[in-house]
PDB file of C-alpha atoms in Angstrom:
ATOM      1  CA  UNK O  24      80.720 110.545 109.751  1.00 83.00           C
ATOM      2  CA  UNK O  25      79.503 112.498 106.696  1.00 87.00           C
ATOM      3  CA  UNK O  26      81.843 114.349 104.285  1.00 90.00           C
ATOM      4  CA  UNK O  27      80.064 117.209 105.185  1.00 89.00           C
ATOM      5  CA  UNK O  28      80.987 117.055 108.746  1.00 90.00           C
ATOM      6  CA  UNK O  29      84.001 115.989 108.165  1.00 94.00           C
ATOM      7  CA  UNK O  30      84.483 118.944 105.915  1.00 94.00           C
ATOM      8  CA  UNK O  31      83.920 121.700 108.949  1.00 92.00           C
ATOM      9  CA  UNK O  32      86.403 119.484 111.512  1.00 95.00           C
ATOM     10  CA  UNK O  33      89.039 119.597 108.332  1.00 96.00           C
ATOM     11  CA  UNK O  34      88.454 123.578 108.034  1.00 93.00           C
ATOM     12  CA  UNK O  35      88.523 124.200 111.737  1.00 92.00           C
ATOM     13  CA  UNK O  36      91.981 122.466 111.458  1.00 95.00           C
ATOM     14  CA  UNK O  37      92.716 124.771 109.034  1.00 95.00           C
ATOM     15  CA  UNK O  38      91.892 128.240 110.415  1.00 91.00           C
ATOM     16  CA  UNK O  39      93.808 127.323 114.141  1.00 92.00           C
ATOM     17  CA  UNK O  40      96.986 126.652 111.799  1.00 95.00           C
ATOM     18  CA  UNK O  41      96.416 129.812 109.999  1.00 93.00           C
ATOM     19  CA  UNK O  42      95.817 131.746 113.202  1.00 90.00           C
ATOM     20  CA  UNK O  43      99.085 130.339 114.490  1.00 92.00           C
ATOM     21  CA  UNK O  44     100.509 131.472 111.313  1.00 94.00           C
ATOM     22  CA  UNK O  45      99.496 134.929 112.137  1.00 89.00           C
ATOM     23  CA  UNK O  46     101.266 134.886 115.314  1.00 83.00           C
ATOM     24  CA  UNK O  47      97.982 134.544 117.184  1.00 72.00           C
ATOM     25  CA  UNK O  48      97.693 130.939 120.159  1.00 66.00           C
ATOM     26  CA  UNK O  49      95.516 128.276 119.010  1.00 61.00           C
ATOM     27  CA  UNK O  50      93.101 128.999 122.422  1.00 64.00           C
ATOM     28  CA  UNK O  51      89.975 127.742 121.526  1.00 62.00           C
ATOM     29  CA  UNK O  52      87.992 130.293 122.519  1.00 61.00           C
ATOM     30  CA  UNK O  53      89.889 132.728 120.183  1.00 58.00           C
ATOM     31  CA  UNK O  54      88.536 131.042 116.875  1.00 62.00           C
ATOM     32  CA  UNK O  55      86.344 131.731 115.122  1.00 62.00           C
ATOM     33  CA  UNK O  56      83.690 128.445 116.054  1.00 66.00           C
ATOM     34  CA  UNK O  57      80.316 129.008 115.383  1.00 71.00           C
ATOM     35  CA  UNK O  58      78.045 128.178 118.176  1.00 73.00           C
ATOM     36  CA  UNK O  59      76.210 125.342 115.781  1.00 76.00           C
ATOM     37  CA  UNK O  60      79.699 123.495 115.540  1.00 79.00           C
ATOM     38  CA  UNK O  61      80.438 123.868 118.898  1.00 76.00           C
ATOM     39  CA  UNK O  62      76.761 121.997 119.263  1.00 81.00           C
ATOM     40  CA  UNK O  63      77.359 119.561 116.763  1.00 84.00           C
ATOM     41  CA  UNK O  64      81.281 118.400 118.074  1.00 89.00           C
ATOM     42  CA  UNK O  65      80.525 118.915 121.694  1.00 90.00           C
ATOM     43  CA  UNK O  66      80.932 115.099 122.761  1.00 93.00           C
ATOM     44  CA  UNK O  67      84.839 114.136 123.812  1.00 95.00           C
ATOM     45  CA  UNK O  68      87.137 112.123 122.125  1.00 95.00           C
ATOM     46  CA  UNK O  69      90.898 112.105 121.897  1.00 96.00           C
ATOM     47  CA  UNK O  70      91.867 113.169 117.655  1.00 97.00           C
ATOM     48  CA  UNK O  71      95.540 113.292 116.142  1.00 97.00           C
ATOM     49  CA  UNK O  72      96.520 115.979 113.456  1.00 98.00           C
ATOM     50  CA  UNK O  73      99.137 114.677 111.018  1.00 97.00           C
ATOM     51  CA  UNK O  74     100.339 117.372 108.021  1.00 98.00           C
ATOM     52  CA  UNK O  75     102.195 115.916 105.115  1.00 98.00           C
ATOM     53  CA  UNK O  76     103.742 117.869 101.849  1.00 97.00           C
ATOM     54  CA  UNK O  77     101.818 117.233  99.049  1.00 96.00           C
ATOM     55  CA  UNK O  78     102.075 115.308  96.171  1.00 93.00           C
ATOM     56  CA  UNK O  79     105.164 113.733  98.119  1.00 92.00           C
ATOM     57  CA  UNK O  80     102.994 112.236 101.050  1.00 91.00           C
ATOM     58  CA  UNK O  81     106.136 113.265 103.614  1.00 95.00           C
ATOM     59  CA  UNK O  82     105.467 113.558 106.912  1.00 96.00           C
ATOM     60  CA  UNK O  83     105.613 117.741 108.067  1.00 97.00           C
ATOM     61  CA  UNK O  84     103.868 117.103 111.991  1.00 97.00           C
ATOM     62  CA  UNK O  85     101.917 115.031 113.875  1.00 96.00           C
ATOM     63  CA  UNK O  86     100.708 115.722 117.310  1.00 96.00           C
ATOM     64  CA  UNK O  87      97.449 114.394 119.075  1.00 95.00           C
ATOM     65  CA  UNK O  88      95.373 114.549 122.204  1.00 94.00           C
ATOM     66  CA  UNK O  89      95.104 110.711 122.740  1.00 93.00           C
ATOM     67  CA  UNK O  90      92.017 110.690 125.199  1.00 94.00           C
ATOM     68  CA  UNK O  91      89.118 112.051 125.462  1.00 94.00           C
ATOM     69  CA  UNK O  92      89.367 114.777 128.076  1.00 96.00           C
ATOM     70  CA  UNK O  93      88.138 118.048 125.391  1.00 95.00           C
ATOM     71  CA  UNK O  94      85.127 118.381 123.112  1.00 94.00           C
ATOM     72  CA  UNK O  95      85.719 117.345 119.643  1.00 95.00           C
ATOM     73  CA  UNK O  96      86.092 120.748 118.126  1.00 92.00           C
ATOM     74  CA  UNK O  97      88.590 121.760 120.751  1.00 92.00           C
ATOM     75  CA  UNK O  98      90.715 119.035 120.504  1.00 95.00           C
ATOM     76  CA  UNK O  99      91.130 119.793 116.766  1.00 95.00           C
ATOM     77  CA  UNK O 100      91.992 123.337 116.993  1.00 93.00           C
ATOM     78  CA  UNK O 101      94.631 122.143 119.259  1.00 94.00           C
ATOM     79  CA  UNK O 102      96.570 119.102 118.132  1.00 96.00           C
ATOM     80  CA  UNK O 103      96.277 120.931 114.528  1.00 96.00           C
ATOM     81  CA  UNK O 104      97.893 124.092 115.754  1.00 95.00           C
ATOM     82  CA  UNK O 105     100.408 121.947 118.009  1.00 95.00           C
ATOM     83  CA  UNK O 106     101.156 119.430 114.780  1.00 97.00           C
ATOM     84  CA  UNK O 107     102.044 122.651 112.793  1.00 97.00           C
ATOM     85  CA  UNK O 108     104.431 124.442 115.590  1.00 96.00           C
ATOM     86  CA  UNK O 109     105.054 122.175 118.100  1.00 96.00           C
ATOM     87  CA  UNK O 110     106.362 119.002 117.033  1.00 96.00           C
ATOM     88  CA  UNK O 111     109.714 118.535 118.326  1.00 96.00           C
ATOM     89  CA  UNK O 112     110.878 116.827 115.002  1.00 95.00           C
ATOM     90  CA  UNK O 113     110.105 119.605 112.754  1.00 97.00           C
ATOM     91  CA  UNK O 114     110.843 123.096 112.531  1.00 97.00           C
ATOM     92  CA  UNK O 115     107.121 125.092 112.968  1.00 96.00           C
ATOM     93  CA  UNK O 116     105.333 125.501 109.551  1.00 97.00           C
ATOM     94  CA  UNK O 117     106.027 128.490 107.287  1.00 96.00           C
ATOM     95  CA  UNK O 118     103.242 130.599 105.535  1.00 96.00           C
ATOM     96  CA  UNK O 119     104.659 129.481 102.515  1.00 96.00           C
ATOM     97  CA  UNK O 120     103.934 125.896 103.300  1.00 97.00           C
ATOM     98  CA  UNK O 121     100.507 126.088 104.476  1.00 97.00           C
ATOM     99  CA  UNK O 122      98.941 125.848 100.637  1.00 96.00           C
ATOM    100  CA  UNK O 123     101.223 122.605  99.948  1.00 96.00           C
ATOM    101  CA  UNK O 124     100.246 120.679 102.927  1.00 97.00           C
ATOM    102  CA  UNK O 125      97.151 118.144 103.053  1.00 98.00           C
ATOM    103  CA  UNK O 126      95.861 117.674 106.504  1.00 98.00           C
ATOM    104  CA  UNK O 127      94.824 113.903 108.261  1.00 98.00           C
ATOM    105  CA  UNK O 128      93.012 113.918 111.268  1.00 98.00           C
ATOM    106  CA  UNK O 129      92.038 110.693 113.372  1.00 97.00           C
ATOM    107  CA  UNK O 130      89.230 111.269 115.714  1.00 96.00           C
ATOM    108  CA  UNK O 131      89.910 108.054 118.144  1.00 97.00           C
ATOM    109  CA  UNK O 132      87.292 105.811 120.240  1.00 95.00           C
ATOM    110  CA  UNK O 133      88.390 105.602 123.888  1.00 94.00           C
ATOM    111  CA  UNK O 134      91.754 103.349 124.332  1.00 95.00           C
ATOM    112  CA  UNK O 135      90.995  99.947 125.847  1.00 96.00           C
ATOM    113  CA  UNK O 136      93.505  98.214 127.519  1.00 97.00           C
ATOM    114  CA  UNK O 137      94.539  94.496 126.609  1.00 97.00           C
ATOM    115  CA  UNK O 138      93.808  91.462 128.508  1.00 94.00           C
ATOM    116  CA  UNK O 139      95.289  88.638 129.553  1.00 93.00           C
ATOM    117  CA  UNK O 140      98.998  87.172 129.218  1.00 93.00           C
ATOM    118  CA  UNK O 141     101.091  89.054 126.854  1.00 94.00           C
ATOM    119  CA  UNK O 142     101.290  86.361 124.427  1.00 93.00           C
ATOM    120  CA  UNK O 143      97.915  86.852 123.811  1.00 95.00           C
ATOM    121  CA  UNK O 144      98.124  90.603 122.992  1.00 97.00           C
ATOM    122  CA  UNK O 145      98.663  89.537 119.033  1.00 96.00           C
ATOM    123  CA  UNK O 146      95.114  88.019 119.096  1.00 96.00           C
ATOM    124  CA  UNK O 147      93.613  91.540 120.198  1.00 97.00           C
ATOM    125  CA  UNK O 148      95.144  93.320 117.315  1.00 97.00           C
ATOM    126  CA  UNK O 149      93.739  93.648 114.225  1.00 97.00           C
ATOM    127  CA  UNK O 150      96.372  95.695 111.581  1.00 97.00           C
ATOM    128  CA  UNK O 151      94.558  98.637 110.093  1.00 95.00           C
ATOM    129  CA  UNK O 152      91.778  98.674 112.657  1.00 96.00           C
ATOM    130  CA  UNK O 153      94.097  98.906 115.989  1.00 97.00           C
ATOM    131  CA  UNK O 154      95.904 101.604 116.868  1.00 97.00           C
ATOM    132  CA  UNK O 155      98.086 101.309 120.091  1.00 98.00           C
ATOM    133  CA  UNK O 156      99.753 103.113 123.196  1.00 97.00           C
ATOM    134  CA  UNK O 157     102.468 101.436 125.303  1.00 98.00           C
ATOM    135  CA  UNK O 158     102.970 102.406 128.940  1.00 97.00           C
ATOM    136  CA  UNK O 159     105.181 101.863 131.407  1.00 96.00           C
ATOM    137  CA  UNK O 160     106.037 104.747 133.995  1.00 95.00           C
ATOM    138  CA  UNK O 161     106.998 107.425 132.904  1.00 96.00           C
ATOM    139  CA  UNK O 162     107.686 106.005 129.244  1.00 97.00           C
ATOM    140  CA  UNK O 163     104.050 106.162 127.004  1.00 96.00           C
ATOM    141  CA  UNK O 164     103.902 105.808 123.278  1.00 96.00           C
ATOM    142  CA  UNK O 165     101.371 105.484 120.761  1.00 96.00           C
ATOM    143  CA  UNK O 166     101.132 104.647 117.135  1.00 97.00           C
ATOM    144  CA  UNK O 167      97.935 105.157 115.079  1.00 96.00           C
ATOM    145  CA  UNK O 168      96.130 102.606 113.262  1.00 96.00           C
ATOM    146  CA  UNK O 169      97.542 103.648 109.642  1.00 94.00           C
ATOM    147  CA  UNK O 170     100.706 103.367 110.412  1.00 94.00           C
ATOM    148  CA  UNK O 171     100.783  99.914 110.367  1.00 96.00           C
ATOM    149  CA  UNK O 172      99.953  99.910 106.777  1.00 94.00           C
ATOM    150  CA  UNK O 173     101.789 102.085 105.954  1.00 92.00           C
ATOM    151  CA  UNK O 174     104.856 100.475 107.246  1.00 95.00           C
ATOM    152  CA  UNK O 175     103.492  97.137 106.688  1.00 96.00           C
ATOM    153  CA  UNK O 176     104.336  96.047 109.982  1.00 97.00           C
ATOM    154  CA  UNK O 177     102.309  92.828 111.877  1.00 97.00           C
ATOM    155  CA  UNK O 178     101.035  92.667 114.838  1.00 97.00           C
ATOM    156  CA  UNK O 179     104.273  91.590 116.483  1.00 97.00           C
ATOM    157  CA  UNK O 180     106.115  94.617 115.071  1.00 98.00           C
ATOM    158  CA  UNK O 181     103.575  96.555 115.492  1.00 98.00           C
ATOM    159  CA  UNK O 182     104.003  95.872 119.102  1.00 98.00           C
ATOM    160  CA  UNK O 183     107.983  96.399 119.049  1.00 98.00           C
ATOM    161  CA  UNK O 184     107.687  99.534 117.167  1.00 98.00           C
ATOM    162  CA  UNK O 185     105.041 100.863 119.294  1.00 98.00           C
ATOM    163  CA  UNK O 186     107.149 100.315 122.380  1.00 98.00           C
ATOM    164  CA  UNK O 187     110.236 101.943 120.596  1.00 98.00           C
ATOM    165  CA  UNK O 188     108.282 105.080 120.117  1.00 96.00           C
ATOM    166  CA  UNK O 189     107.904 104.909 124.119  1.00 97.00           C
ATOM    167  CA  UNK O 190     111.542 104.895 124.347  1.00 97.00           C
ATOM    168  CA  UNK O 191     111.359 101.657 125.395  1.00 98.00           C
ATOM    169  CA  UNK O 192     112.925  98.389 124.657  1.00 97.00           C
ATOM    170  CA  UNK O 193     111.535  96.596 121.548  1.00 97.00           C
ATOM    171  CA  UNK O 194     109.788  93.350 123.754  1.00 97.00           C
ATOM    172  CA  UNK O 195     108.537  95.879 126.829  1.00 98.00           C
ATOM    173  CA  UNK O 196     105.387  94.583 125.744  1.00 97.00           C
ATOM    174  CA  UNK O 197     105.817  91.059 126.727  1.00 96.00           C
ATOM    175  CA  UNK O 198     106.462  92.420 130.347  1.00 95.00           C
ATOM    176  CA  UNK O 199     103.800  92.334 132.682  1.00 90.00           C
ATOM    177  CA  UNK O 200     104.806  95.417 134.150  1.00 93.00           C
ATOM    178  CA  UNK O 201     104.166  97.679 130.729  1.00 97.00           C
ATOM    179  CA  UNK O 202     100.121  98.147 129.752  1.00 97.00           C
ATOM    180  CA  UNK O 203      99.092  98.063 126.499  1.00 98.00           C
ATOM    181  CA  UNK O 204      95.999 100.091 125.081  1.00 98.00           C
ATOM    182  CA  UNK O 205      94.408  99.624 121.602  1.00 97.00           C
ATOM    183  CA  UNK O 206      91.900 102.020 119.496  1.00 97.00           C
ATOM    184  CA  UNK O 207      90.283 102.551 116.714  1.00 97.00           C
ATOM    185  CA  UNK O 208      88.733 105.883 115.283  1.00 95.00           C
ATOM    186  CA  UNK O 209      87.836 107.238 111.891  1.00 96.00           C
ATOM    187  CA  UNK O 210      90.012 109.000 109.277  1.00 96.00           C
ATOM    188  CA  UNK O 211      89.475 112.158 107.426  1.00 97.00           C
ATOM    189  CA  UNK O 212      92.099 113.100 105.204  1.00 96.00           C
ATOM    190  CA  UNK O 213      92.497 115.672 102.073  1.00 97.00           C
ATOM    191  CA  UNK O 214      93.248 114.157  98.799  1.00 96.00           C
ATOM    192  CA  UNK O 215      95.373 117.215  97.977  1.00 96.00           C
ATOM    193  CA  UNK O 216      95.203 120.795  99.616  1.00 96.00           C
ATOM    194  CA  UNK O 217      92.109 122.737 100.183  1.00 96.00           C
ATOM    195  CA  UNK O 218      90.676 119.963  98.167  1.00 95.00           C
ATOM    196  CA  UNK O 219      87.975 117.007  98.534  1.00 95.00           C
ATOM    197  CA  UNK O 220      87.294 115.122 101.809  1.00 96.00           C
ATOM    198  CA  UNK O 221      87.978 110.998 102.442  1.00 96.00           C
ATOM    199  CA  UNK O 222      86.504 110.198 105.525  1.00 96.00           C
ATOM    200  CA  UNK O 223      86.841 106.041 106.552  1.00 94.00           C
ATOM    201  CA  UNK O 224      85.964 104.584 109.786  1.00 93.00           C
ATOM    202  CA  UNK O 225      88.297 102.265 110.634  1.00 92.00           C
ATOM    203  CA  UNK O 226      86.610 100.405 113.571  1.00 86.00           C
ATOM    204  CA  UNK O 227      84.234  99.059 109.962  1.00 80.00           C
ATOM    205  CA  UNK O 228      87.661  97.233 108.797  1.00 67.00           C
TER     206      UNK O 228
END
């Protein structure tokens, strides 16, 4: 994707947080989307919003649509509004926040599940590439590709940790009962706030 795209997604982001921080709901068709970006982002795909304090890097929300059931441009005004208020860990964003935070989004290809017997799950990951969603029942988790890195985690513990954030126990993947789904997607992040534009596809890696 070109900065320049990537750039419009990043400011739509933006302006549903601000609307929210006007007291106004994210719904889509209340922003202010041009009918050329609603063109241009009109194909589906699942994207996850995550808002961190800058210069500190600290984690301040991160919610996502994981599949592809909206157009693009929808699904960002709507896991970036819900990453700013809704995220159960976090108290909802302040005005006096918004100019301090950088925003990530990860616009994800379709979820594919693994194959074969759980031993050979490992062999399907690829750390920094993969993201992954656990589910069994009820329980469903996911983890995005960077966090892996970030945590330095392999592909076992990527694994554990990703059925952990299902709420399940740390070798539910080795159970044939529990699915396991991997992704990839591309990354746009700010380098600070309001500021330039890194876009990296990950599926490249």
């Amino acid at each position: 994707m070109e900065k320049e795209k990537a750039k419009i997604l990043i400011n739509l982001a933006r302006e549903s947080i601000e609307k929210g921080l006007k007291g106004k709901m994210y719904e889509p068709e209340n922003i202010d989307t041009s009918k050329e970006i609603k063109e241009e982002f009109n194909y589906k795909r699942g994207v996850f919003t995550s808002l961190y304090v800058y210069p500190e890097k600290k984690l301040r929300g991160c919610i996502g649509v994981p599949y592809p059931v909206y157009p693009l441009w929808k699904a960002v005004i709507i896991s970036s509004y819900e990453s700013a208020f809704c995220d159960p860990r976090f108290n909802p964003l302040k005005k006096e926040e918004f100019s301090k935070i950088v925003i990530e989004l990860t616009i994800l290809t379709e979820p594919e599940k693994l194959t074969g017997e759980p031993e050979d799950y490992i062999n399907q990951i690829e750390i920094g590439k993969h993201g992954l969603i656990v589910q069994r029942g009820i329980f469903k988790g996911l983890l995005l590709p960077q966090v892996a890195i970030e945590w330095n985690f392999n592909e076992e513990e990527f694994l554990s940790e990703t059925c952990l954030k299902a709420g399940l126990p740390d070798n539910a993947w080795k159970d044939k009962d529990t699915s396991v789904y991997r992704f990839s997607g591309i990354l746009i992040k700010e380098k600070e706030p309001f500021g330039e534009i890194e876009v990296k596809d990950l599926s490249s890696l």
